[in-house]
Coordinates of C-alpha atoms in Angstrom, one line a residue:
Chain A
M1 CA 48.3 -44.4 -83.0
R2 CA 44.9 -44.2 -84.3
L3 CA 46.0 -41.9 -87.1
N4 CA 48.6 -44.4 -88.2
I5 CA 45.8 -47.0 -88.5
R6 CA 43.9 -44.5 -90.6
I7 CA 46.8 -44.0 -92.9
L8 CA 47.3 -47.7 -93.4
G9 CA 43.5 -48.0 -94.1
A10 CA 43.8 -45.3 -96.7
V11 CA 46.7 -47.0 -98.4
A12 CA 44.7 -50.2 -98.5
A13 CA 41.8 -48.3 -100.0
L14 CA 44.0 -46.8 -102.6
L15 CA 45.2 -50.2 -103.7
L16 CA 41.6 -51.4 -103.9
A17 CA 40.5 -48.4 -105.8
A18 CA 43.4 -48.8 -108.3
A19 CA 42.3 -52.3 -108.9
C20 CA 38.8 -51.2 -109.8
S21 CA 39.7 -48.1 -111.7
S22 CA 39.4 -49.8 -115.1
T23 CA 35.7 -50.3 -114.6
P24 CA 34.0 -48.0 -117.1
G25 CA 31.7 -45.2 -115.7
P26 CA 28.0 -44.9 -116.6
E27 CA 28.6 -42.0 -118.9
G28 CA 26.8 -40.8 -122.0
A29 CA 23.3 -41.9 -121.0
T30 CA 21.7 -38.5 -121.2
A31 CA 24.5 -36.2 -122.2
S32 CA 22.6 -32.9 -122.4
V33 CA 25.5 -30.7 -121.2
A34 CA 28.6 -29.8 -123.3
P35 CA 31.6 -32.1 -122.6
G36 CA 34.3 -30.4 -120.6
T37 CA 32.0 -28.0 -118.8
P38 CA 31.6 -27.9 -115.0
G39 CA 28.1 -29.2 -115.5
H40 CA 29.5 -32.1 -117.5
F41 CA 32.0 -32.8 -114.7
Q42 CA 29.1 -32.9 -112.2
Q43 CA 27.0 -35.1 -114.4
V44 CA 29.7 -37.6 -115.5
A45 CA 32.0 -37.7 -112.4
G46 CA 30.1 -36.1 -109.6
D47 CA 31.8 -33.0 -108.0
R48 CA 31.5 -34.0 -104.4
V49 CA 32.1 -36.8 -101.9
Y50 CA 30.7 -37.4 -98.4
F51 CA 32.2 -38.3 -95.1
E52 CA 31.2 -40.0 -91.8
T53 CA 30.9 -38.0 -88.6
D54 CA 34.2 -36.5 -87.4
Q55 CA 36.0 -38.6 -90.1
S56 CA 38.2 -37.5 -93.0
D57 CA 39.1 -40.9 -94.5
L58 CA 37.4 -41.7 -97.8
R59 CA 34.5 -44.1 -98.0
P60 CA 34.3 -46.6 -100.9
D61 CA 31.7 -44.5 -102.7
A62 CA 33.9 -41.5 -102.3
R63 CA 36.9 -43.2 -103.9
A64 CA 34.7 -44.4 -106.8
T65 CA 33.6 -40.8 -107.3
L66 CA 37.2 -39.5 -107.2
D67 CA 38.3 -42.1 -109.7
K68 CA 35.8 -40.7 -112.1
Q69 CA 36.9 -37.1 -111.2
A70 CA 40.5 -38.1 -111.9
A71 CA 39.5 -39.7 -115.3
W72 CA 37.5 -36.6 -116.3
L73 CA 40.2 -34.2 -115.2
K74 CA 42.8 -36.1 -117.3
Q75 CA 40.6 -35.7 -120.3
Y76 CA 39.3 -32.1 -119.8
G77 CA 41.4 -30.6 -117.0
D78 CA 43.7 -28.5 -119.2
R79 CA 40.8 -26.2 -119.8
Y80 CA 41.0 -25.1 -116.2
Q81 CA 43.7 -23.3 -114.2
Q82 CA 43.2 -25.1 -111.0
Y83 CA 40.9 -27.5 -109.1
V84 CA 39.8 -26.1 -105.7
I85 CA 38.7 -28.7 -103.2
E86 CA 36.4 -27.2 -100.6
G87 CA 36.2 -29.1 -97.3
H88 CA 33.0 -28.8 -95.3
A89 CA 31.6 -30.1 -91.9
D90 CA 28.2 -30.4 -90.5
E91 CA 27.0 -28.1 -87.7
R92 CA 27.6 -30.7 -85.0
G93 CA 31.0 -29.4 -84.1
T94 CA 32.6 -26.2 -82.9
R95 CA 33.5 -23.6 -85.5
E96 CA 37.3 -23.8 -85.0
Y97 CA 37.4 -27.6 -84.9
N98 CA 35.3 -27.8 -88.0
L99 CA 37.6 -25.5 -89.9
A100 CA 40.4 -28.0 -89.1
L101 CA 38.2 -30.9 -90.0
G102 CA 37.1 -29.4 -93.3
E103 CA 40.8 -28.8 -94.2
R104 CA 41.6 -32.4 -93.3
R105 CA 38.7 -33.7 -95.6
A106 CA 39.8 -31.5 -98.5
N107 CA 43.3 -32.8 -98.1
S108 CA 42.1 -36.4 -98.1
V109 CA 40.6 -35.7 -101.5
R110 CA 43.7 -33.8 -102.7
T111 CA 46.0 -36.6 -101.7
Y112 CA 43.8 -39.2 -103.4
L113 CA 43.6 -37.3 -106.6
V114 CA 47.4 -36.9 -106.6
T115 CA 47.8 -40.7 -106.3
Q116 CA 45.4 -40.9 -109.3
G117 CA 47.8 -38.9 -111.4
I118 CA 46.5 -35.3 -111.0
A119 CA 49.2 -32.7 -110.9
T120 CA 49.8 -31.4 -107.4
G121 CA 50.3 -27.8 -108.7
K122 CA 46.7 -27.6 -110.0
L123 CA 45.1 -28.7 -106.8
R124 CA 44.2 -26.2 -104.0
T125 CA 42.3 -26.8 -100.8
I126 CA 40.1 -24.5 -98.8
S127 CA 38.1 -25.3 -95.7
Y128 CA 34.7 -23.7 -95.0
G129 CA 34.1 -25.6 -91.7
K130 CA 30.4 -25.5 -91.0
E131 CA 29.9 -22.1 -92.7
R132 CA 28.5 -23.2 -96.1
P133 CA 26.1 -26.2 -95.6
E134 CA 24.7 -27.9 -98.7
V135 CA 21.4 -28.5 -96.9
V136 CA 20.1 -26.2 -94.2
G137 CA 18.6 -28.7 -91.8
S138 CA 19.2 -30.1 -88.3
D139 CA 18.8 -33.8 -88.8
E140 CA 21.1 -36.7 -89.9
G141 CA 19.8 -36.4 -93.5
A142 CA 21.1 -32.8 -93.7
W143 CA 24.3 -33.4 -91.7
S144 CA 25.3 -36.3 -93.9
R145 CA 25.2 -34.1 -97.0
N146 CA 27.0 -31.3 -95.3
R147 CA 30.0 -33.5 -94.4
R148 CA 31.5 -33.2 -97.8
A149 CA 34.4 -32.1 -100.1
V150 CA 33.5 -30.4 -103.4
T151 CA 35.9 -30.2 -106.3
V152 CA 35.4 -26.8 -108.0
L153 CA 36.9 -26.1 -111.4
Q154 CA 38.5 -22.7 -111.9
Chain B
M1 CA 44.9 7.6 -48.6
K2 CA 41.8 8.7 -50.5
E3 CA 43.7 11.6 -52.2
T4 CA 46.5 9.3 -53.5
R5 CA 43.9 6.9 -55.0
M6 CA 42.0 9.8 -56.4
S7 CA 44.9 11.4 -58.1
R8 CA 46.3 8.2 -59.5
R9 CA 42.9 7.4 -61.0
M10 CA 42.5 10.9 -62.3
V11 CA 45.7 10.6 -64.3
A12 CA 44.9 7.2 -65.7
A13 CA 41.3 7.9 -66.5
G14 CA 41.0 11.1 -68.3
L15 CA 37.8 11.0 -66.2
P16 CA 38.6 13.3 -63.2
L17 CA 37.2 11.8 -60.1
I18 CA 36.5 13.0 -56.6
V19 CA 35.9 10.6 -53.7
L20 CA 32.9 11.8 -51.7
G21 CA 33.2 11.6 -48.0
T22 CA 30.4 10.6 -45.7
P23 CA 28.4 13.5 -44.2
A24 CA 29.9 14.1 -40.7
I25 CA 26.8 13.2 -38.7
L26 CA 26.9 9.7 -40.2
R27 CA 30.6 9.0 -40.1
A28 CA 30.5 7.4 -36.7
Q29 CA 28.1 4.7 -37.9
T30 CA 29.9 3.9 -41.1
R31 CA 30.4 0.1 -41.3
G32 CA 30.2 -2.1 -44.3
L33 CA 27.3 -4.3 -43.2
L34 CA 26.0 -5.0 -46.7
Q35 CA 28.3 -7.6 -48.2
V36 CA 27.2 -10.5 -50.2
T37 CA 29.1 -13.1 -52.2
V38 CA 28.5 -13.5 -55.9
E39 CA 27.4 -17.1 -55.4
G40 CA 25.0 -16.1 -52.6
A41 CA 23.6 -13.2 -54.5
S42 CA 22.9 -15.2 -57.6
A43 CA 20.5 -17.3 -55.4
N44 CA 19.1 -14.3 -53.6
P45 CA 19.5 -11.0 -55.4
V46 CA 20.1 -7.9 -53.3
P47 CA 17.1 -5.5 -53.4
I48 CA 18.5 -2.1 -54.4
A49 CA 16.7 1.3 -54.9
V50 CA 18.3 3.2 -57.8
T51 CA 16.8 6.7 -57.7
D52 CA 16.7 9.1 -60.6
F53 CA 19.8 11.3 -60.5
V54 CA 18.8 14.9 -60.0
G55 CA 19.8 18.0 -62.0
D56 CA 20.4 17.6 -65.8
P57 CA 17.8 15.4 -67.6
V58 CA 20.6 13.0 -68.6
G59 CA 20.7 12.0 -64.9
V60 CA 17.5 10.0 -65.3
Q61 CA 19.1 8.0 -68.2
I62 CA 22.3 7.5 -66.1
S63 CA 20.3 5.9 -63.3
Q64 CA 18.4 3.7 -65.8
V65 CA 21.7 2.4 -67.2
I66 CA 23.0 1.7 -63.7
S67 CA 19.8 -0.1 -62.8
A68 CA 19.8 -2.2 -66.0
D69 CA 23.5 -3.2 -65.5
L70 CA 22.9 -4.3 -61.9
E71 CA 19.8 -6.2 -62.9
R72 CA 21.5 -7.9 -65.7
S73 CA 24.2 -9.3 -63.4
G74 CA 21.5 -11.3 -61.7
L75 CA 22.9 -10.3 -58.3
F76 CA 20.7 -7.3 -57.7
R77 CA 16.9 -6.8 -57.8
P78 CA 16.2 -3.1 -58.6
I79 CA 13.1 -2.0 -56.8
D80 CA 10.3 -0.5 -58.9
R81 CA 10.5 3.3 -58.8
G82 CA 6.8 3.5 -58.2
A83 CA 7.3 2.0 -54.7
F84 CA 9.7 4.7 -53.6
I85 CA 8.4 6.8 -50.7
E86 CA 11.1 9.5 -50.3
R87 CA 11.8 11.7 -53.3
I88 CA 15.5 12.5 -53.4
T89 CA 16.1 16.2 -54.1
D90 CA 19.5 16.7 -52.6
P91 CA 21.8 13.7 -53.0
G92 CA 24.3 15.4 -50.8
K93 CA 22.1 14.9 -47.7
A94 CA 21.5 11.7 -45.8
P95 CA 18.3 9.9 -47.0
R96 CA 15.4 9.0 -44.7
F97 CA 16.4 5.5 -44.1
Q98 CA 13.1 4.4 -42.6
D99 CA 11.4 5.2 -46.0
W100 CA 13.8 2.8 -47.7
R101 CA 13.6 0.1 -45.1
A102 CA 9.8 0.3 -45.5
I103 CA 10.1 -0.9 -49.1
N104 CA 12.7 -3.5 -48.2
A105 CA 15.7 -1.9 -49.9
D106 CA 19.0 -3.2 -48.7
A107 CA 20.9 -0.6 -50.7
L108 CA 20.1 2.8 -52.0
V109 CA 21.8 4.7 -54.9
V110 CA 21.4 8.5 -55.2
G111 CA 23.1 11.0 -57.4
S112 CA 23.2 14.1 -59.6
A113 CA 24.3 15.2 -63.0
T114 CA 25.2 18.8 -63.5
Q115 CA 26.3 20.7 -66.6
Q116 CA 29.4 22.7 -65.7
A117 CA 30.2 26.2 -67.0
D118 CA 33.1 24.8 -69.0
G119 CA 30.7 22.4 -70.9
R120 CA 31.7 19.3 -69.0
L121 CA 29.2 17.1 -67.1
R122 CA 29.7 16.5 -63.4
V123 CA 28.2 13.2 -62.2
E124 CA 28.1 12.3 -58.5
F125 CA 26.7 9.3 -56.8
R126 CA 26.4 7.8 -53.3
L127 CA 25.7 4.2 -52.3
W128 CA 23.9 3.8 -49.0
D129 CA 23.7 0.7 -46.8
V130 CA 20.0 1.1 -45.8
A131 CA 20.0 -1.3 -42.8
A132 CA 23.2 0.2 -41.3
G133 CA 22.2 3.8 -42.2
S134 CA 25.7 4.4 -43.6
Q135 CA 27.4 5.5 -46.8
M136 CA 29.3 2.7 -48.5
T137 CA 30.9 4.7 -51.2
G138 CA 30.5 8.0 -53.1
R139 CA 32.3 9.6 -56.0
A140 CA 32.1 12.4 -58.5
F141 CA 33.2 12.4 -62.1
F142 CA 33.8 15.2 -64.6
T143 CA 33.5 14.2 -68.2
Q144 CA 32.4 15.1 -71.7
S145 CA 28.6 14.9 -71.9
A146 CA 28.8 12.3 -74.6
N147 CA 30.5 10.0 -72.1
W148 CA 27.4 9.7 -69.8
R149 CA 26.8 6.0 -70.6
R150 CA 30.4 5.1 -69.7
I151 CA 30.0 7.0 -66.4
A152 CA 26.9 5.1 -65.7
H153 CA 28.7 1.8 -66.3
I154 CA 31.7 2.9 -64.1
V155 CA 29.2 3.8 -61.3
A156 CA 27.5 0.4 -61.7
D157 CA 31.0 -1.3 -61.5
E158 CA 31.7 0.6 -58.3
I159 CA 28.4 -0.5 -56.7
F160 CA 29.0 -4.1 -57.8
K161 CA 32.5 -4.1 -56.4
R162 CA 31.5 -2.4 -53.1
I163 CA 28.8 -4.9 -52.4
T164 CA 30.2 -8.2 -53.8
G165 CA 33.9 -7.6 -53.3
E166 CA 34.5 -8.6 -57.0
D167 CA 35.5 -6.4 -59.9
G168 CA 32.6 -5.4 -62.1
F169 CA 32.2 -6.0 -65.8
F170 CA 29.9 -3.2 -67.0
D171 CA 32.4 -0.8 -68.5
T172 CA 33.4 -3.3 -71.2
R173 CA 32.7 -4.0 -74.9
V174 CA 32.0 -7.0 -77.0
V175 CA 33.1 -7.8 -80.5
Y176 CA 31.0 -10.5 -82.2
V177 CA 29.9 -11.9 -85.6
A178 CA 26.7 -10.4 -86.9
E179 CA 24.8 -12.9 -89.1
T180 CA 22.3 -12.2 -91.8
G181 CA 21.0 -14.0 -94.9
P182 CA 20.1 -17.6 -95.7
G183 CA 21.6 -20.5 -93.9
N184 CA 23.7 -21.7 -96.9
A185 CA 25.1 -18.3 -97.8
R186 CA 25.3 -16.5 -94.4
V187 CA 26.8 -13.0 -94.4
K188 CA 29.1 -12.6 -91.4
R189 CA 30.4 -9.3 -90.3
L190 CA 32.4 -8.2 -87.3
A191 CA 30.5 -5.8 -85.0
I192 CA 31.3 -4.1 -81.7
M193 CA 29.1 -2.8 -79.0
D194 CA 29.0 -2.0 -75.3
Q195 CA 28.4 -4.9 -73.0
D196 CA 24.7 -3.9 -72.8
G197 CA 24.2 -3.6 -76.6
A198 CA 24.6 0.2 -76.8
N199 CA 26.9 2.0 -79.2
H200 CA 26.6 -0.8 -81.8
R201 CA 28.6 -0.5 -85.0
Y202 CA 30.0 -2.8 -87.7
L203 CA 33.7 -3.3 -88.2
T204 CA 33.7 -5.2 -91.5
D205 CA 31.4 -4.8 -94.6
G206 CA 30.3 -8.4 -95.0
R207 CA 31.9 -9.1 -98.4
A208 CA 34.1 -11.8 -96.8
L209 CA 33.2 -14.2 -94.1
A210 CA 34.7 -12.9 -90.8
L211 CA 34.9 -15.4 -87.9
T212 CA 36.2 -16.0 -84.3
P213 CA 37.3 -12.5 -83.1
R214 CA 39.3 -12.2 -79.9
F215 CA 40.0 -9.1 -77.9
S216 CA 43.5 -8.0 -77.2
P217 CA 44.2 -7.4 -73.5
T218 CA 45.3 -3.9 -74.6
L219 CA 41.8 -3.5 -75.9
Q220 CA 42.1 -1.5 -79.1
E221 CA 42.8 -4.5 -81.2
V222 CA 41.1 -7.8 -82.2
V223 CA 42.5 -10.8 -84.0
Y224 CA 40.0 -12.7 -86.2
M225 CA 39.8 -15.0 -89.2
S226 CA 38.6 -13.8 -92.6
Y227 CA 38.2 -15.1 -96.1
A228 CA 39.0 -11.6 -97.5
Q229 CA 42.0 -13.0 -99.4
G230 CA 40.4 -16.2 -100.6
V231 CA 42.5 -18.4 -98.3
P232 CA 41.1 -18.1 -94.7
R233 CA 43.7 -16.2 -92.7
V234 CA 44.2 -14.5 -89.4
F235 CA 44.0 -10.7 -89.4
L236 CA 44.7 -8.0 -86.8
M237 CA 42.3 -5.0 -86.6
N238 CA 42.3 -1.8 -84.6
V239 CA 38.7 -1.5 -83.5
D240 CA 38.9 2.3 -83.3
T241 CA 40.3 3.0 -86.7
A242 CA 39.1 -0.3 -88.4
R243 CA 42.5 -0.6 -89.9
Q244 CA 43.4 -4.2 -90.5
E245 CA 46.4 -6.2 -91.6
L246 CA 47.3 -9.8 -92.3
L247 CA 49.1 -11.5 -89.5
G248 CA 51.8 -13.5 -91.2
N249 CA 51.8 -14.6 -94.8
F250 CA 51.4 -18.3 -94.8
P251 CA 50.5 -20.4 -97.8
N252 CA 47.7 -22.2 -96.0
M253 CA 44.8 -21.6 -93.7
T254 CA 45.6 -19.8 -90.3
F255 CA 42.7 -19.8 -87.8
A256 CA 41.7 -19.9 -84.1
P257 CA 43.8 -16.9 -83.0
R258 CA 44.1 -15.7 -79.4
F259 CA 46.3 -13.1 -77.7
S260 CA 48.7 -13.8 -74.9
P261 CA 47.8 -12.0 -71.7
D262 CA 50.5 -9.4 -72.3
G263 CA 49.3 -8.8 -75.8
N264 CA 52.7 -9.4 -77.3
R265 CA 51.9 -12.7 -78.9
V266 CA 49.1 -14.3 -80.9
V267 CA 48.7 -18.1 -80.7
M268 CA 46.8 -19.7 -83.5
S269 CA 46.4 -22.8 -85.7
L270 CA 48.2 -23.3 -89.0
A271 CA 47.1 -26.0 -91.4
T272 CA 49.7 -27.8 -93.5
D273 CA 48.7 -30.7 -95.8
G274 CA 45.5 -30.9 -93.9
N275 CA 47.1 -31.1 -90.5
S276 CA 46.4 -28.3 -88.0
E277 CA 49.2 -27.4 -85.5
I278 CA 49.5 -24.6 -83.0
Y279 CA 52.0 -21.8 -83.4
A280 CA 52.8 -18.7 -81.5
M281 CA 53.7 -15.4 -83.3
D282 CA 55.4 -12.4 -81.8
V283 CA 53.1 -9.5 -82.9
R284 CA 56.0 -7.0 -83.3
S285 CA 58.7 -9.1 -84.9
R286 CA 56.2 -11.5 -86.6
S287 CA 58.6 -14.4 -85.8
I288 CA 56.8 -17.7 -85.2
S289 CA 57.4 -20.8 -83.2
R290 CA 55.7 -24.2 -83.5
L291 CA 54.2 -25.4 -80.3
T292 CA 52.6 -28.8 -81.2
N293 CA 53.8 -31.6 -83.5
H294 CA 51.2 -34.3 -83.9
P295 CA 49.3 -35.7 -86.9
A296 CA 46.0 -35.0 -85.1
I297 CA 44.0 -31.7 -85.1
D298 CA 45.4 -29.2 -82.6
T299 CA 43.5 -26.0 -82.3
S300 CA 41.6 -23.5 -80.1
P301 CA 44.6 -22.5 -78.0
S302 CA 44.2 -20.2 -75.0
Y303 CA 46.9 -18.9 -72.6
S304 CA 46.7 -19.1 -68.8
P305 CA 46.5 -15.6 -67.3
D306 CA 50.2 -15.8 -66.2
G307 CA 51.2 -16.7 -69.8
G308 CA 53.0 -19.8 -68.7
R309 CA 50.6 -22.5 -70.1
I310 CA 48.3 -23.0 -73.0
V311 CA 45.1 -25.0 -73.0
F312 CA 43.9 -26.3 -76.4
T313 CA 41.7 -28.8 -78.2
S314 CA 43.1 -32.0 -79.8
D315 CA 41.7 -35.2 -81.2
R316 CA 45.0 -37.0 -80.8
G317 CA 43.3 -39.5 -78.4
G318 CA 40.6 -40.3 -80.9
S319 CA 38.0 -37.7 -80.1
Q320 CA 38.2 -33.9 -79.3
Q321 CA 39.5 -33.4 -75.8
I322 CA 41.2 -30.6 -73.8
Y323 CA 44.9 -30.6 -73.2
V324 CA 47.3 -28.3 -71.3
M325 CA 50.9 -27.7 -72.3
G326 CA 53.6 -25.2 -71.4
A327 CA 53.6 -22.0 -73.3
G328 CA 56.8 -23.2 -75.1
G329 CA 55.0 -26.2 -76.5
G330 CA 55.3 -29.9 -75.9
D331 CA 53.1 -33.0 -75.6
G332 CA 50.5 -31.6 -73.2
Q333 CA 48.4 -33.4 -70.7
R334 CA 44.8 -34.3 -71.2
I335 CA 42.5 -32.7 -68.6
S336 CA 39.0 -33.6 -69.8
F337 CA 37.8 -37.0 -68.9
G338 CA 34.0 -36.7 -68.7
Q339 CA 31.6 -38.2 -71.1
G340 CA 31.5 -36.6 -74.6
R341 CA 33.7 -34.4 -76.7
Y342 CA 35.3 -31.2 -75.4
S343 CA 36.5 -28.2 -77.3
T344 CA 37.1 -24.3 -77.4
P345 CA 38.8 -24.2 -74.0
V346 CA 39.2 -20.6 -72.6
W347 CA 41.2 -19.9 -69.5
S348 CA 39.5 -17.6 -67.0
P349 CA 41.3 -14.2 -66.4
R350 CA 41.3 -15.2 -62.7
G351 CA 43.1 -18.5 -63.5
D352 CA 40.6 -20.6 -61.5
Y353 CA 38.6 -22.1 -64.3
I354 CA 38.8 -23.2 -67.9
A355 CA 35.5 -22.8 -69.8
F356 CA 34.7 -25.1 -72.7
T357 CA 32.1 -26.3 -75.2
K358 CA 31.0 -29.9 -74.6
Q359 CA 29.1 -32.2 -77.0
E360 CA 27.3 -35.1 -75.5
G361 CA 24.3 -37.0 -76.8
G362 CA 22.3 -34.6 -78.9
S363 CA 23.3 -31.4 -77.1
F364 CA 26.0 -28.8 -76.8
S365 CA 26.8 -27.3 -73.4
I366 CA 28.9 -24.5 -72.0
G367 CA 30.8 -25.6 -68.9
I368 CA 33.8 -24.9 -66.6
M369 CA 36.4 -27.0 -65.0
R370 CA 39.4 -26.4 -62.9
P371 CA 42.8 -26.3 -64.8
D372 CA 43.5 -29.8 -63.5
G373 CA 40.2 -31.0 -65.0
S374 CA 38.4 -31.4 -61.7
G375 CA 35.1 -29.8 -60.6
E376 CA 33.4 -29.9 -64.0
R377 CA 30.2 -27.8 -63.9
I378 CA 27.7 -27.4 -66.8
L379 CA 26.3 -23.9 -67.0
A380 CA 24.0 -23.9 -70.0
S381 CA 22.9 -26.5 -72.6
S382 CA 20.8 -26.6 -75.8
Y383 CA 20.8 -27.9 -79.3
L384 CA 23.9 -25.8 -79.9
D385 CA 25.6 -23.7 -77.2
E386 CA 29.2 -22.8 -78.3
G387 CA 32.1 -20.5 -77.9
P388 CA 32.5 -19.2 -74.3
T389 CA 34.3 -15.9 -73.6
W390 CA 35.1 -14.6 -70.1
A391 CA 34.1 -11.3 -68.6
P392 CA 37.2 -9.6 -67.2
N393 CA 36.1 -10.5 -63.6
G394 CA 36.1 -14.2 -64.4
R395 CA 32.6 -14.5 -62.9
Y396 CA 30.5 -14.3 -66.1
L397 CA 30.7 -15.8 -69.6
M398 CA 29.2 -15.0 -72.9
F399 CA 28.5 -17.6 -75.6
F400 CA 26.2 -18.1 -78.5
R401 CA 23.1 -20.4 -78.8
Q402 CA 21.8 -21.6 -82.2
A403 CA 18.3 -23.0 -82.5
P404 CA 17.8 -26.0 -84.8
N405 CA 17.3 -25.2 -88.5
A406 CA 13.8 -25.9 -89.6
G407 CA 12.0 -25.9 -93.0
G408 CA 15.3 -25.0 -94.8
R409 CA 15.6 -21.9 -92.7
A410 CA 18.5 -21.2 -90.4
G411 CA 17.8 -21.5 -86.7
A412 CA 18.1 -18.2 -84.7
V413 CA 21.5 -17.5 -83.3
R414 CA 21.8 -15.3 -80.3
L415 CA 24.3 -14.2 -77.6
Y416 CA 23.8 -15.2 -74.0
M417 CA 25.5 -14.3 -70.7
V418 CA 25.8 -16.8 -67.9
D419 CA 27.4 -16.7 -64.5
T420 CA 29.7 -19.4 -63.1
T421 CA 26.9 -20.8 -61.0
G422 CA 24.7 -21.3 -64.0
R423 CA 21.8 -19.6 -62.2
V424 CA 22.0 -16.3 -64.1
L425 CA 21.3 -16.9 -67.8
R426 CA 20.4 -13.8 -69.9
P427 CA 20.1 -13.0 -73.6
V428 CA 22.4 -10.2 -74.8
P429 CA 20.6 -7.9 -77.3
T430 CA 21.9 -7.6 -80.8
P431 CA 20.3 -6.1 -83.9
T432 CA 20.6 -9.3 -86.0
D433 CA 21.6 -12.9 -85.4
A434 CA 24.9 -13.1 -83.5
S435 CA 27.7 -15.5 -82.8
D436 CA 31.3 -15.8 -81.7
P437 CA 31.3 -13.2 -78.9
A438 CA 34.6 -11.9 -77.5
W439 CA 34.5 -9.9 -74.3
S440 CA 36.9 -7.0 -73.8
P441 CA 38.9 -6.3 -70.6
L442 CA 37.6 -3.4 -68.5
I443 CA 38.1 -0.2 -70.5
P444 CA 41.1 1.8 -69.0
Q445 CA 39.7 4.8 -67.2

């Protein structure tokens, strides 16, 4: 039941994001890295999105980031063989459940990028559960940055 | 009677065994007066005198291992050797009971270790009920000298069983994940050790993350999850040869493996398009069958000891809870209804309890409940207690406890043992940080 609601929510979010996707991104301000490099991807699009506790649906800020990722990938993506989406969880869950949650988060990003026109065949997901935190800390500030999905260019 | 038992065990064990009779003068008095329940003893440990085994110097080490085992169970209080009045020189003779009553010993262990002409070691022990003045049990073992620690554990198991009526758990091993390195780039290796931390060795080299090992009921094998091939997948490893193989070639992540009680199947989660479902695999034929079918996360499966049911974690109700289904799959019935989120259910080898990890408020706890969800009891709690595993007697659990991270440094992670009353909580020694313990069955003798 609840998942159906989530899926409907995600569809609504996609429509909303599509409506906003023509908004130009704030690129080019201090372009010190070479265009098309992973550093450029991080600077222009942002390589990661964050999630709420125990959730894998995409927040509005995450969708905005993924829109920029999709735009960047369409421009420079042919330099890379694949885009690996790493799903992560904070440490406030058990190891096995967090592996499943990380996979679900990575898949949310993958699904969204596909709807934005990224080729399915170039996207791969991998879950690290709570094994690879971005921030080693035990407060909400750290946990909120560890609940993430990172797009890695390979 | 005794001879039948002896010869059967001799065949199975490779550890030839002799049952030692009570000296004739005492036989008339032999009655098992000293009997305690596990629950009673955890509140009031039995004072026991474990004397140095006479003969070969290894005898002293054997009695130290026996004493440490009994102490670690929390059910026994070994008496300081300095208080002993009688010095045992001939363990074949009856002790002076008044000397042991004077220091308030309820039980007395005596023994010897002797090198045989053929190079083997003969270890003999007797357990005396001090108040009754009678022998409770006595045995002799022949073994390779290198096996002396195992003999000590087997003796401790005999003493535990004779006094509590429950099987022991000392002649067991633990596979766990040894952790080193910074918190954001942890190195995780599988390691194996005896239950008391001795005979420690690593099973993987640390190049790939290795997680969630589980012992086979046939003991020589573990299943675990590794990133060795990039995609996280379930592997099978022989712990004696360290030979490992991929268990099934699936395109996506496989994780959370656990053996069936007969060792013939491995049940695990398989992720497809982000959705984790539970599958069972026949270890020999590698054929698989799907057991759950739900868009929620279904993971951490564990068989009942009769193999007929599977308990697992699912968030199909909106948050992580524990469900039970038939071993052939199906919808399952929710059994956890307390406050908080429940996960990592593990069915006790006795069948009477399901252990779990519970998140509530700011803490994580290890608890047990009956298979119908009643009788929930929390045994240990902290910032992060996780991952219970049962001792083969179903009376003790091991789990890991992680301290909060601080100043960008990973909090310490350690293994702990707790009994089903929650009164006996002990750290388990490991050379480095440690998590994901998996307790073996009793080693076949």
